[in-house]
Short mmCIF file of C-alpha atoms and ligand atoms in Angstrom, two decimals:
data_model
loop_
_atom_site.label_atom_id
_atom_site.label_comp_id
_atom_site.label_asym_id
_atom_site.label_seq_id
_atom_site.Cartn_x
_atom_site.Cartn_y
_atom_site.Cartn_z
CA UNK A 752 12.15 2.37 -10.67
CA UNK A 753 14.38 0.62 -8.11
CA UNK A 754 13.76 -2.96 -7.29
CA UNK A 755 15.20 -4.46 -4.22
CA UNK A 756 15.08 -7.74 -3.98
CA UNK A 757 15.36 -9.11 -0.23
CA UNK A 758 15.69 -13.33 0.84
CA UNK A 759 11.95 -13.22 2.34
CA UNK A 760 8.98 -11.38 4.05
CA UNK A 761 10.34 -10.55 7.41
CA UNK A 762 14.06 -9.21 5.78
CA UNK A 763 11.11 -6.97 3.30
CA UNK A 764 9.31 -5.53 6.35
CA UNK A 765 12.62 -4.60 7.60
CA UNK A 766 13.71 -2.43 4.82
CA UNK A 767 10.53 -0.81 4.59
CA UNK A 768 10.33 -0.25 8.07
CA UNK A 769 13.64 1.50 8.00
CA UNK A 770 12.59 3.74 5.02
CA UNK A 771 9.52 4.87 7.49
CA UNK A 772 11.36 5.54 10.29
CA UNK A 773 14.06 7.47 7.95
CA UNK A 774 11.10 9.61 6.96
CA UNK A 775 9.69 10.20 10.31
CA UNK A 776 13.24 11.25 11.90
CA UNK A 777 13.19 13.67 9.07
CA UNK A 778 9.95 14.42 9.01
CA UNK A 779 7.78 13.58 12.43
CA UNK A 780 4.57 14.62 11.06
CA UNK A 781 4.88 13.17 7.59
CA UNK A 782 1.98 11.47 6.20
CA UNK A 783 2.07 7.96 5.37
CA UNK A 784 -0.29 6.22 3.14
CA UNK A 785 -0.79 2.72 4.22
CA UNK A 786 -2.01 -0.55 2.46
CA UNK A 787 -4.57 -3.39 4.57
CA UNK A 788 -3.67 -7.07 3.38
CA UNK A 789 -1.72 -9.65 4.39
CA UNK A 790 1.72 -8.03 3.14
CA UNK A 791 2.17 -5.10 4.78
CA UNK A 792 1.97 -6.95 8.04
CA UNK A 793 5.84 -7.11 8.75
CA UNK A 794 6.36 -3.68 7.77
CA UNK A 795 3.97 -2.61 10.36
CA UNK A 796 5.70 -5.27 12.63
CA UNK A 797 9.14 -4.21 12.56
CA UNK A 798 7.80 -0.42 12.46
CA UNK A 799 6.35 -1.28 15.99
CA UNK A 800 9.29 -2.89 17.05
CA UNK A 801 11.54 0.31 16.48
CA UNK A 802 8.91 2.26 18.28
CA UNK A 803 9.17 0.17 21.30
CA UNK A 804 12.97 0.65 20.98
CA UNK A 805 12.81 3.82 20.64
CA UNK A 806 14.56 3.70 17.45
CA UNK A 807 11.84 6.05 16.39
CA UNK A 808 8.95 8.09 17.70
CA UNK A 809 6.19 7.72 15.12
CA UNK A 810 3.78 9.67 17.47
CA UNK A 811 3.46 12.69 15.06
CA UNK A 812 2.77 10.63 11.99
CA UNK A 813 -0.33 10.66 10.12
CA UNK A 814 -2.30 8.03 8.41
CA UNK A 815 -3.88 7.60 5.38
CA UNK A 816 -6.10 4.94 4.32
CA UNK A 817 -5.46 3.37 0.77
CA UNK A 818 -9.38 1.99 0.31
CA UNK A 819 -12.26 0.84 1.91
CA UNK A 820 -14.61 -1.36 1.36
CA UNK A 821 -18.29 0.02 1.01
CA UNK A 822 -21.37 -0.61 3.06
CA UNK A 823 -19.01 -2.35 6.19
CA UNK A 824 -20.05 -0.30 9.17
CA UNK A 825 -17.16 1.74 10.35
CA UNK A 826 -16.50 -0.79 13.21
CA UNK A 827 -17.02 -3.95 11.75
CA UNK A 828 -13.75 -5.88 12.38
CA UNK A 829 -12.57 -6.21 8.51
CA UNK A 830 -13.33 -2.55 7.75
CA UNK A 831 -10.00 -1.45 6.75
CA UNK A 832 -10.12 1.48 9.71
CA UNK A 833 -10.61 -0.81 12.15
CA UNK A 834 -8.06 -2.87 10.68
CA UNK A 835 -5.70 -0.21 10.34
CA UNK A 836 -6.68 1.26 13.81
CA UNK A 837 -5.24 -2.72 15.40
CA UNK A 838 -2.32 -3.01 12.96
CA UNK A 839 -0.85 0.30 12.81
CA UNK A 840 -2.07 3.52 14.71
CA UNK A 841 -2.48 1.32 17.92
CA UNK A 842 1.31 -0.90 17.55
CA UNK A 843 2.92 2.79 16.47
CA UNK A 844 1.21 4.91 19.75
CA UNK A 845 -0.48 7.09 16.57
CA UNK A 846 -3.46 8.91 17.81
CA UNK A 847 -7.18 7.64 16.65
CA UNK A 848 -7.54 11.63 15.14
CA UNK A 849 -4.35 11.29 13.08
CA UNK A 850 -5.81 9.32 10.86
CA UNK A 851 -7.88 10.11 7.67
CA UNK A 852 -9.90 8.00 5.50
CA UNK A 853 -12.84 7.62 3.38
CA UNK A 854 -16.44 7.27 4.77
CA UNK A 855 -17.25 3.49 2.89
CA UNK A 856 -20.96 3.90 4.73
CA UNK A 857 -21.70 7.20 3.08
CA UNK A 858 -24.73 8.20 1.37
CA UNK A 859 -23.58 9.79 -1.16
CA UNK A 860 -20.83 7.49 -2.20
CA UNK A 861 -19.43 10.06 -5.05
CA UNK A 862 -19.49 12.47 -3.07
CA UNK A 863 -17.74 10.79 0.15
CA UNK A 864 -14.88 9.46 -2.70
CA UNK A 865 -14.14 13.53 -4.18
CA UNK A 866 -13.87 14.68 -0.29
CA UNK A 867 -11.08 12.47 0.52
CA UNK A 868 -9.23 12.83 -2.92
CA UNK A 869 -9.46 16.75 -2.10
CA UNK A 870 -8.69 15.65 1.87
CA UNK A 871 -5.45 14.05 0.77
CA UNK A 872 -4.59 17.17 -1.45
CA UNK A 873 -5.13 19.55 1.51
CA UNK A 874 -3.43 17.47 3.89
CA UNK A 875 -0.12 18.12 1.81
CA UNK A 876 0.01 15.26 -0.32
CA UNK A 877 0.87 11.62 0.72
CA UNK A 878 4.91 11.25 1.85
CA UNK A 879 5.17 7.80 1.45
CA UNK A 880 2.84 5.51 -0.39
CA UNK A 881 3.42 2.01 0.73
CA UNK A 882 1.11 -0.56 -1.87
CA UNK A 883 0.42 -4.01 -1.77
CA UNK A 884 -0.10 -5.92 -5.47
CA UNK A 885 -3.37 -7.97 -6.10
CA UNK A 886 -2.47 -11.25 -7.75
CA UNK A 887 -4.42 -9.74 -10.70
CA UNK A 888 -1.71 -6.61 -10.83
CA UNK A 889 -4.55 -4.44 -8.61
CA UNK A 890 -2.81 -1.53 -6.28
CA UNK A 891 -5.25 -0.14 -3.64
CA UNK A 892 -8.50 -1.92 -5.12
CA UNK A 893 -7.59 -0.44 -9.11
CA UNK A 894 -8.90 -3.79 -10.75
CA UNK A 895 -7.62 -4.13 -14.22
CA UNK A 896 -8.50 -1.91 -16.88
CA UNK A 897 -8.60 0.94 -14.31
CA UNK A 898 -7.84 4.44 -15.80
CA UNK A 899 -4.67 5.30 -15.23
CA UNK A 900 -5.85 8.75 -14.39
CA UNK A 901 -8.46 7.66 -12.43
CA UNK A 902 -8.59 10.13 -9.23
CA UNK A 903 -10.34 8.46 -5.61
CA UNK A 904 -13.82 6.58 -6.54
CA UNK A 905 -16.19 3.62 -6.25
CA UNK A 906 -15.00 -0.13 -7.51
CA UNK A 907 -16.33 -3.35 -8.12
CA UNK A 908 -14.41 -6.04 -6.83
CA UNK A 909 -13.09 -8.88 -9.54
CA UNK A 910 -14.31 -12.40 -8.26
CA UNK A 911 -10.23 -12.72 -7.84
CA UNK A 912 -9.98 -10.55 -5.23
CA UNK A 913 -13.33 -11.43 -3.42
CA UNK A 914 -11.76 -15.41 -3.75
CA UNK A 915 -8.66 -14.27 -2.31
CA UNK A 916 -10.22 -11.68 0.44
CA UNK A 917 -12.49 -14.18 1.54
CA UNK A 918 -10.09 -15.67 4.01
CA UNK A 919 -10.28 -12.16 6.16
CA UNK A 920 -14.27 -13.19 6.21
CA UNK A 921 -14.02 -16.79 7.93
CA UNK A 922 -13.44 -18.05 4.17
CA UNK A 923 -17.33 -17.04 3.10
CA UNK A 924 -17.32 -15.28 -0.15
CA UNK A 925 -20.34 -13.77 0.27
CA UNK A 926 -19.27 -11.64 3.46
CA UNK A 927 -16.92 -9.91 1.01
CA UNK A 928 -18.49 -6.92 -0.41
CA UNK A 929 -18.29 -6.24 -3.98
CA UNK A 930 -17.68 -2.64 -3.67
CA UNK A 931 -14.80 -0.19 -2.23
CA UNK A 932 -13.71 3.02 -2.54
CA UNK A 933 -10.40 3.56 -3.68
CA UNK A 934 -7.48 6.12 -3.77
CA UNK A 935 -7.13 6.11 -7.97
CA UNK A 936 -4.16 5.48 -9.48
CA UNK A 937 -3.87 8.94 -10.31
CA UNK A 938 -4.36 10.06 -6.74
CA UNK A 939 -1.79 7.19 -5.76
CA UNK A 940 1.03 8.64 -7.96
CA UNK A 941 0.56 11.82 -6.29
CA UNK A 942 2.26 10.59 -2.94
CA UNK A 943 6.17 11.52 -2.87
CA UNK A 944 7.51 7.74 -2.59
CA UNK A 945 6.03 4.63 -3.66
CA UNK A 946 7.11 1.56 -2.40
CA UNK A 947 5.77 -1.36 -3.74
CA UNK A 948 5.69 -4.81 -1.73
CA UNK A 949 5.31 -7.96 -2.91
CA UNK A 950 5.87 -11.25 -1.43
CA UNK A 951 5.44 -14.87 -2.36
CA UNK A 952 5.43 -16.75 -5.74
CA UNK A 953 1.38 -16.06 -5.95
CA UNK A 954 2.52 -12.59 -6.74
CA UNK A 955 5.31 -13.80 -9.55
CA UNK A 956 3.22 -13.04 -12.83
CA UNK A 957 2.28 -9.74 -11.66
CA UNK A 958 5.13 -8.23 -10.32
CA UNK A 959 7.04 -9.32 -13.74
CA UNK A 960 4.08 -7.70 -15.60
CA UNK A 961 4.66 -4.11 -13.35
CA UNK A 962 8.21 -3.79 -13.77
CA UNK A 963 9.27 -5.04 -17.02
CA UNK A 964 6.19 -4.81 -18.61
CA UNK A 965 4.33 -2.13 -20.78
CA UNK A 966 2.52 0.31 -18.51
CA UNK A 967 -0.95 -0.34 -19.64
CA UNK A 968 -4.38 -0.36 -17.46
CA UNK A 969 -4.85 -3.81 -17.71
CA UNK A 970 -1.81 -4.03 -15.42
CA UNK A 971 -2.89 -1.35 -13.25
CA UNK A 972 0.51 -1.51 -10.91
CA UNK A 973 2.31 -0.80 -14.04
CA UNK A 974 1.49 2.98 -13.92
CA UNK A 975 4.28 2.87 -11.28
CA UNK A 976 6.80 2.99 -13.87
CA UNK A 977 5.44 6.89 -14.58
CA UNK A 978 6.66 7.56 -11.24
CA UNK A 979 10.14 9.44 -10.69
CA UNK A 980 10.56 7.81 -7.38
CA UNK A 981 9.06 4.46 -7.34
CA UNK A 982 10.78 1.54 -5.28
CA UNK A 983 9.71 -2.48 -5.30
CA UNK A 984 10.88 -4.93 -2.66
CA UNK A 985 10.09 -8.27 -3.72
CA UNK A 986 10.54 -11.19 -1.66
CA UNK A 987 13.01 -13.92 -3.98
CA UNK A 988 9.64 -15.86 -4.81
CA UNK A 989 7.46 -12.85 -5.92
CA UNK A 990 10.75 -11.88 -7.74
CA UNK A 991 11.30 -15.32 -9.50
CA UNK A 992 10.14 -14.35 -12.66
CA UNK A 993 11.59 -10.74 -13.10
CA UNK A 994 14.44 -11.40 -16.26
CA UNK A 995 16.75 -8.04 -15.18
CA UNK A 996 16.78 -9.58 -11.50
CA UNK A 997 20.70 -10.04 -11.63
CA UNK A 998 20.67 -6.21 -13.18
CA UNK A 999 18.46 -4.91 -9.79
CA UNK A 1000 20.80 -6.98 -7.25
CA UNK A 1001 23.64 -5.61 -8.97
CA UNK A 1002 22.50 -2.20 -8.27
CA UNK A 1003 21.69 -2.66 -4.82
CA UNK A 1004 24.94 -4.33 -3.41
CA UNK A 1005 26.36 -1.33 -5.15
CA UNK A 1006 23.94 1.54 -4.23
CA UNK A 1007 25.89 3.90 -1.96
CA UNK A 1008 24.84 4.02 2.19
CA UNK A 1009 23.81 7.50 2.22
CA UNK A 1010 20.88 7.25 -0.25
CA UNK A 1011 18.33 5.51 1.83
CA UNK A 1012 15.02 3.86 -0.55
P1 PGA B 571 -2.27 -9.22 0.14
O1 PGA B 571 -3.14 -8.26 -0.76
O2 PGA B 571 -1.19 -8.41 0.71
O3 PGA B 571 -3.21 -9.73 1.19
O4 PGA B 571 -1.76 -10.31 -0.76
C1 PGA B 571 -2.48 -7.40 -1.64
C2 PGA B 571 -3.47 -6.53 -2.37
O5 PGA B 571 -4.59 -6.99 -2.66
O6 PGA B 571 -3.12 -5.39 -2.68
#
């Protein structure tokens, strides 16, 4: 995998944002697969800002959700469409019917997670796969000890993640819900491009444990090593404790123009 390792958040979202609108200039209708947390944020930021530029015209894009949590109604503010209706489709000028998801208020919750697992399939596969990292090593909501063949289904939060989530809920645990639906990490290393982004010294342990070390399931983000075209950008603090960091800057500085993330 490549790992690009950028002076802070904002230079991250840059880079990312550029790899997007690379895509989309290539591809207008390509289908991006986009993460909710607090990370993504200056992707989606500097994404806009090209928009409104006119840098790039993300109009044809589609959208596809990551996870959801179950039993939030659809337009509950922290449902992770209406999130992802405010912080991308709306910033980018994407329209509300270019976007696909899973139902986290169906019935049948089994059911609702095979549908979208197919949807994805039919829709032509995800082009690029942008992921956060759960201090725990989650990507989407894969807790540890996922299956790392594990194909779009139900999840049960780790107290971690409800801890850390709570802040989205006015700090009250107990507004978090202790179930999602999640793209699996088999369905996840379906997309074309995976770019992994991680930022802050909070995400240190894990990121080290991802890239340099042994893909296991207790490490969930570590199946991204199986991936032929897998790309990190870590912030320097998320970074700190990578050991081949002078190795990945090395190839960077040196990586030629013309080959893009
Ligand atoms: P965060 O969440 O970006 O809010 O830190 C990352 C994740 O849980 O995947």
């Amino acid at each position: 995998m490549e790992v690009v390792i950028v002076p802070d958040a904002k230079a991250g979202g840059e880079i990312v944002a550029e790899a997007m609108a690379r895509l989309l200039r290539r591809k207008p209708d390509a289908l991006l697969g986009v993460a909710t947390g607090s990370t993504p944020l200056p992707v989606y930021e500097a994404l806009a800002a090209k928009v409104r530029s006119g840098a790039v015209d993300a109009s044809r894009a589609r959208i596809a959700q990551l996870d959801e949590y179950v039993g939030l109604p659809a337009e509950h503010p922290e449902s992770y469409r209406s999130v992802l209706r405010r912080e991308v489709l709306e910033p980018l000028g994407i329209p509300a019917d270019s976007f696909m998801g899973p139902d986290g208020t169906a019935e049948d919750v089994p059911e609702a997670c095979a549908v979208y697992d197919r949807a994805l399939a039919e829709a032509g596969g995800v082009d690029l796969q942008l992921l956060g990292i759960g201090t725990d090593g989650h990507i989407g909501f894969n807790e540890p000890c996922s299956s790392l063949a594990s194909r779009t289904r139900i999840k049960t939060l780790t107290e971690q993640t409800r801890v850390d989530n709570a802040r989205f809920f006015g700090g009250d645990i107990e507004q978090v819900p202790h179930h999602v639906i999640t793209q699996g990490i088999g369905t996840i290393l379906q997309a074309r491009h995976l770019v992994l982004l991680a930022t802050g010294e909070g995400k240190a342990d894990a990121l080290a444990a991802t890239v340099e070390g042994p893909v296991a399931a207790v490490c969930p983000a570590s199946a991204i090593q199986l991936h032929p075209h897998a790309t990190v950008v870590a912030d320097e603090a998320a970074a700190s404790k990578l050991k081949l960091a002078g190795y990945f800057r090395y190839a960077y500085v040196n990586k030629p123009d013309w080959q893009g993330l």
